[in-house]
Coordinates of C-alpha atoms and ligand atoms in Angstrom, one line a residue:
X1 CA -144.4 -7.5 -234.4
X2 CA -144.0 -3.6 -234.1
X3 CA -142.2 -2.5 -231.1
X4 CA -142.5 0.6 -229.1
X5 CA -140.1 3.5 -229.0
X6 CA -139.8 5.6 -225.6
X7 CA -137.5 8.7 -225.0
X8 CA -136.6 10.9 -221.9
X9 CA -135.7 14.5 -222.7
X10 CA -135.1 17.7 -220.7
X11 CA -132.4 20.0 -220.0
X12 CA -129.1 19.3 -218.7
X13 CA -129.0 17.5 -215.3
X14 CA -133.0 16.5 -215.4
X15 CA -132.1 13.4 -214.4
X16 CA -133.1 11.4 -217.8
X17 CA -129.7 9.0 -217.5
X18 CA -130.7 8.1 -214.4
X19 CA -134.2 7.6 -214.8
X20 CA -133.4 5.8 -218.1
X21 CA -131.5 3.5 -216.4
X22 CA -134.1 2.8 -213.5
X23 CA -136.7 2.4 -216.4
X24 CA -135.0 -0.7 -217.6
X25 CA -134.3 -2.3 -214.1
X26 CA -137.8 -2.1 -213.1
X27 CA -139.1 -3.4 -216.6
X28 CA -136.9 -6.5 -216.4
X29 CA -137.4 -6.7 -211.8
X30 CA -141.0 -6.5 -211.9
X31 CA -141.4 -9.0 -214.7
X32 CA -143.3 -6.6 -217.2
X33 CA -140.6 -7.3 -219.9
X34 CA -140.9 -11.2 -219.3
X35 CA -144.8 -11.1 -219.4
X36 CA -144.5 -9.2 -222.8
X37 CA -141.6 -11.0 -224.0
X38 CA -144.1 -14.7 -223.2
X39 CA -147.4 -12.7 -225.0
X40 CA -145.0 -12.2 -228.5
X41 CA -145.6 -8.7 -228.3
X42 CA -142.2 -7.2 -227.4
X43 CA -138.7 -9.0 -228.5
X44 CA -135.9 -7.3 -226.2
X45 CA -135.5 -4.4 -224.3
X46 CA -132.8 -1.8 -225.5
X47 CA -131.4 1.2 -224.5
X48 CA -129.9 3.8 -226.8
X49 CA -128.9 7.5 -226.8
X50 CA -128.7 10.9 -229.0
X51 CA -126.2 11.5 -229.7
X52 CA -123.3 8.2 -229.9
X53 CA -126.3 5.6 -230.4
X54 CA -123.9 3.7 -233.1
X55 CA -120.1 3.7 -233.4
X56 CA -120.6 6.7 -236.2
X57 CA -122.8 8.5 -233.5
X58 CA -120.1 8.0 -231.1
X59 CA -117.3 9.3 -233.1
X60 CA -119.8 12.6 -233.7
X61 CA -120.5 13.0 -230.4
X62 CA -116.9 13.1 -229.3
X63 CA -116.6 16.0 -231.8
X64 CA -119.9 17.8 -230.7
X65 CA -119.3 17.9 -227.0
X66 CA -115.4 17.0 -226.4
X67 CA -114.5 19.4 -228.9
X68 CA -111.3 21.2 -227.3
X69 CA -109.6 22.6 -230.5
X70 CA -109.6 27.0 -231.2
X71 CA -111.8 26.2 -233.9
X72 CA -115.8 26.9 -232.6
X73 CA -117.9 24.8 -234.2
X74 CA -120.9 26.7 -236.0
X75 CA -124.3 26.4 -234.9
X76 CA -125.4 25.5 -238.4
X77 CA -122.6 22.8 -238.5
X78 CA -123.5 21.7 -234.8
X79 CA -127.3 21.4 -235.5
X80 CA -126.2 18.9 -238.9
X81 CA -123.4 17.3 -237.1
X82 CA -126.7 16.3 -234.6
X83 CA -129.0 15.4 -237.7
X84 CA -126.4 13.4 -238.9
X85 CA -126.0 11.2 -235.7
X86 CA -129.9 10.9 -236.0
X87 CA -130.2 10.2 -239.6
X88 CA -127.3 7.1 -238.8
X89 CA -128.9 5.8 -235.2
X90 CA -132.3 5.9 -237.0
X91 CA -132.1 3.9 -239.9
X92 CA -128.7 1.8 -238.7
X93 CA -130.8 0.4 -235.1
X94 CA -133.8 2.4 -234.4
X95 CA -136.1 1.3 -237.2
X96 CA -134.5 -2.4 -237.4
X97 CA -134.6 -2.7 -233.7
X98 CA -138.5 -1.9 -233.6
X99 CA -139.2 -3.9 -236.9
X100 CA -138.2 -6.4 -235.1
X101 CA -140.1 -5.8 -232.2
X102 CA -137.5 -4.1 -229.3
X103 CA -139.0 -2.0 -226.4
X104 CA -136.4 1.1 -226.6
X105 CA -135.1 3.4 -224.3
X106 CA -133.7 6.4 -225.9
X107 CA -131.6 9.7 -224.0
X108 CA -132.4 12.7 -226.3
X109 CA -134.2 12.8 -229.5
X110 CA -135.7 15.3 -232.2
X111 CA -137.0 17.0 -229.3
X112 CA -133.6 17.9 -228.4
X113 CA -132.5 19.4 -231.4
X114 CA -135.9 22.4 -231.4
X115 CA -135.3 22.9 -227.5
X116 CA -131.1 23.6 -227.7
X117 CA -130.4 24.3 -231.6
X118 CA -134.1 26.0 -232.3
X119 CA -134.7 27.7 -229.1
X120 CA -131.1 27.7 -227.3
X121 CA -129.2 28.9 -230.2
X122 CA -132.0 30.9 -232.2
X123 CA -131.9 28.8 -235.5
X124 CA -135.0 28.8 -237.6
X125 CA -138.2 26.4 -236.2
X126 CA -139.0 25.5 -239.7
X127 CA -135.8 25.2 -241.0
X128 CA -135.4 22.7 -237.3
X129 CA -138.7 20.7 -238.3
X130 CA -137.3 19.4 -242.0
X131 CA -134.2 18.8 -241.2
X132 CA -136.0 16.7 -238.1
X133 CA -138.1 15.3 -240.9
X134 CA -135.1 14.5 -242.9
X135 CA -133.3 12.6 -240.3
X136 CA -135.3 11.0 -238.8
X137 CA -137.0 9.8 -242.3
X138 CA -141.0 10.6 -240.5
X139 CA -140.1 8.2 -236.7
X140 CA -141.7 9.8 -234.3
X141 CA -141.3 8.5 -230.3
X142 CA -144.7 6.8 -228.9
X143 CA -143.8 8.3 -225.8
X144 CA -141.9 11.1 -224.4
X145 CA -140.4 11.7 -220.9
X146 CA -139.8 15.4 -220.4
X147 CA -138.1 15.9 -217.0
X148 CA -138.9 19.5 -216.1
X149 CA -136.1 20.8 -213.8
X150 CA -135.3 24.5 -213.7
X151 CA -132.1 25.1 -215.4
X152 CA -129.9 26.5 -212.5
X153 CA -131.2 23.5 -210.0
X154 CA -129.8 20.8 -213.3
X155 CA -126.8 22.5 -214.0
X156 CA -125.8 22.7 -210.5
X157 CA -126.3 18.9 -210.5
X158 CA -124.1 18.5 -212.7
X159 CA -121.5 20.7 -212.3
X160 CA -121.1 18.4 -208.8
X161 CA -119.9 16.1 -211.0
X162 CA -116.8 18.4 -211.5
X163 CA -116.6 18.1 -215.2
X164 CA -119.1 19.6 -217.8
X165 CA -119.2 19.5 -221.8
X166 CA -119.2 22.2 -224.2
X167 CA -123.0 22.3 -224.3
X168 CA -123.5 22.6 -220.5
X169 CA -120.6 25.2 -220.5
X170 CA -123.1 27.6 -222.5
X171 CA -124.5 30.5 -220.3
X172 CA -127.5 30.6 -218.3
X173 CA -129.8 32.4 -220.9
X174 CA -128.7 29.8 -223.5
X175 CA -129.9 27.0 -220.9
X176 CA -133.3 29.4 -219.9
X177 CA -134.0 29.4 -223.5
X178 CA -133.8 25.7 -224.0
X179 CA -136.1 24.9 -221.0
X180 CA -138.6 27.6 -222.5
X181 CA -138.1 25.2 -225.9
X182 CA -139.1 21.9 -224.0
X183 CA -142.3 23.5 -222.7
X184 CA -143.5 24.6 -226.1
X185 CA -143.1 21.2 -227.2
X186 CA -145.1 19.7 -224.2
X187 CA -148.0 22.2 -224.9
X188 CA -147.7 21.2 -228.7
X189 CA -147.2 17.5 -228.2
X190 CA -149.5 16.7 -225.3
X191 CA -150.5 13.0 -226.9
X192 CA -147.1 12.0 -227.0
X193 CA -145.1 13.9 -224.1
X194 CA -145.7 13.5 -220.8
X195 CA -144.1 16.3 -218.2
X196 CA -142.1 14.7 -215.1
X197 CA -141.3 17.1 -212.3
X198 CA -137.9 16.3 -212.1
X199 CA -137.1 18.9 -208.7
X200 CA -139.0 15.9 -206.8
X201 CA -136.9 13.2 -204.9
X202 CA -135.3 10.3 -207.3
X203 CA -137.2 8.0 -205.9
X204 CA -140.7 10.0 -206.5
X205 CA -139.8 10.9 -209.9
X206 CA -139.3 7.1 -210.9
X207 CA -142.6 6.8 -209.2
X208 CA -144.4 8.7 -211.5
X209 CA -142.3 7.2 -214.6
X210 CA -143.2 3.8 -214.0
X211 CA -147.3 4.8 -213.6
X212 CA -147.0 6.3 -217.1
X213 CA -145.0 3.8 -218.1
X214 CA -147.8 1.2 -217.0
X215 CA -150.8 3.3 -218.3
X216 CA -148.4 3.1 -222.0
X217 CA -147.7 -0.1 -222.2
X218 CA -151.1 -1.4 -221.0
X219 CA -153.0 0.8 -223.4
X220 CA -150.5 -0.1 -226.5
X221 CA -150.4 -3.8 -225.5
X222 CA -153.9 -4.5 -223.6
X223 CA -152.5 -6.4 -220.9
Ligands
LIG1 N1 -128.0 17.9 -227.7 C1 -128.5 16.7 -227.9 C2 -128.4 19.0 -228.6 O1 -127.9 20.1 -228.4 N2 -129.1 18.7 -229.7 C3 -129.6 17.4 -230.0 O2 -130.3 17.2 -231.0 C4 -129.3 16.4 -229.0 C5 -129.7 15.0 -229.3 C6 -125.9 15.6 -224.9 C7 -125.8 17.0 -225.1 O3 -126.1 17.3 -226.5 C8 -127.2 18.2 -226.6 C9 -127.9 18.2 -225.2 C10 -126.7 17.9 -224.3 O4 -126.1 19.0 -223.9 P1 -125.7 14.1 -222.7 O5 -124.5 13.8 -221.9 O6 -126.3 13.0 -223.5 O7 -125.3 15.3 -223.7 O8 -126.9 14.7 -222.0 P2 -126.9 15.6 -220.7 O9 -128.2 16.2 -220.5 O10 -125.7 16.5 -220.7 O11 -126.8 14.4 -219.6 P3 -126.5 14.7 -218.1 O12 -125.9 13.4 -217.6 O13 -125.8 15.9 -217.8 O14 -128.0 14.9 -217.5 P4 -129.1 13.8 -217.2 O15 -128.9 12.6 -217.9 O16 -130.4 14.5 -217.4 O17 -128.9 13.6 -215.6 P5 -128.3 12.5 -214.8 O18 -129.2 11.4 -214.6 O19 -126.9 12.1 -215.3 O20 -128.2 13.2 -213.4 C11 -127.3 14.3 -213.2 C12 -126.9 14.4 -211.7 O21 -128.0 14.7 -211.0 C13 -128.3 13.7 -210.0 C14 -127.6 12.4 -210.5 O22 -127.3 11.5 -209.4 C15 -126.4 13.0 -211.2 O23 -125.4 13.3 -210.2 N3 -129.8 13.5 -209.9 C16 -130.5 14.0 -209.0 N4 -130.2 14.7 -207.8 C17 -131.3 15.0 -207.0 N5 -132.6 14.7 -207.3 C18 -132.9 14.1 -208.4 N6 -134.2 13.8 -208.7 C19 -131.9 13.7 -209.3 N7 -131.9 13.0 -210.5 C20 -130.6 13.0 -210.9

């Protein structure tokens, strides 16, 4: 049994947490999980994030986006401190999780790290790819979410929240920049990565996630 690996990326504020979230609900609610679960063709359903998807992850991400001290961290040491989280979440749960046949629902992934350390903070492409490569020893996503929200409507969503991280505190070039990153990905990746207009309603957007999600799952697992 293979499982199947999905992830939802986009700027900050798309809305990829919550649709994540409502993701899961619905696959356990409308019985798709069970009826996959009964056919042997998915084990479990779990949800994960980049980075802090394991309890070294966690510690890293603390240090990547909760880092108060004078010290800046480097972009070179921010993109490995992210390729290090990777390198542990995959081989520590991702590939033993779908080895053993989980359904997965990631926040953030290798897309991530070319949209905001590749195109936000100008490091190399290639240099982006290997160490992507590296990390993530070749595991690529079966499917990709991209919620597409213009980067002044996202962060206004979540500065409402009324507390923002050292990556959403970059300016608003940094953030343009990153969005332009995630649409060169969709036009490269259009097999595997699927656009989402996140401006749209909650509700409509997890509409159109749960068509996609249908057409996936019933072209991977034929039911
Ligand atoms: N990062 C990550 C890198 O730089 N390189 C990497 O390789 C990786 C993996 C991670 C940070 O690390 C960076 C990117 C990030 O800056 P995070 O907290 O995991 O940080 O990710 P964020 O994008 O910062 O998460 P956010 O919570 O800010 O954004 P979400 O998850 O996209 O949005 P969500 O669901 O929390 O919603 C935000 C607000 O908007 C509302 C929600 O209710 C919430 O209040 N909302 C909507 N409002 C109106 N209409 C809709 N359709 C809405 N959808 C959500």
């Amino acid at each position: 049994m293979r499982g199947r690996f999905v992830v939802f990326e986009g700027g900050e504020g798309g809305g990829k947490t919550t649709q994540l979230e409502r993701s899961r609900q619905w696959l356990v609610e409308s019985g798709w999980l069970e009826r996959l679960q009964a056919k042997g063709y998915v084990r479990d359903l779990v949800v994960t994030r980049e980075p802090g998807g394991t309890e070294v992850g966690r510690a890293i991400r603390q240090l990547l986006l909760n880092h108060s001290s004078q010290e800046a961290i480097q972009d070179r040491a921010e993109l490995l401190l992210y390729a290090a989280d990777r390198a542990q979440h995959v081989e520590g749960f991702l590939r033993p999780q779908l080895e053993a046949g989980a359904l997965i629902l990631c926040d953030r992934y290798t897309d991530s790290t070319v949209a905001y350390q590749g195109y936000g903070r100008g490091l190399d492409l290639t240099l982006i790819n290997q160490l992507n490569q590296i990390a993530s020893g070749g595991l690529e996503s079966d499917l990709t979410f991209w919620l597409d929200l213009p980067c002044e409507l996202g962060l206004a969503r979540t500065q409402q929240r009324g507390t923002s991280d050292r990556i959403e505190q970059a300016d608003l070039t940094f953030h343009q920049q990153v969005q332009k990153g995630f649409a060169q990905l969709a036009q490269q990746h259009p097999q595997r990565i699927v656009r989402i207009d996140a401006s749209q309603p909650k509700d409509l957007v997890t509409q159109h996630i749960q068509a996609a999600l249908i057409q996936s799952l019933t072209r991977w697992f034929g039911v």
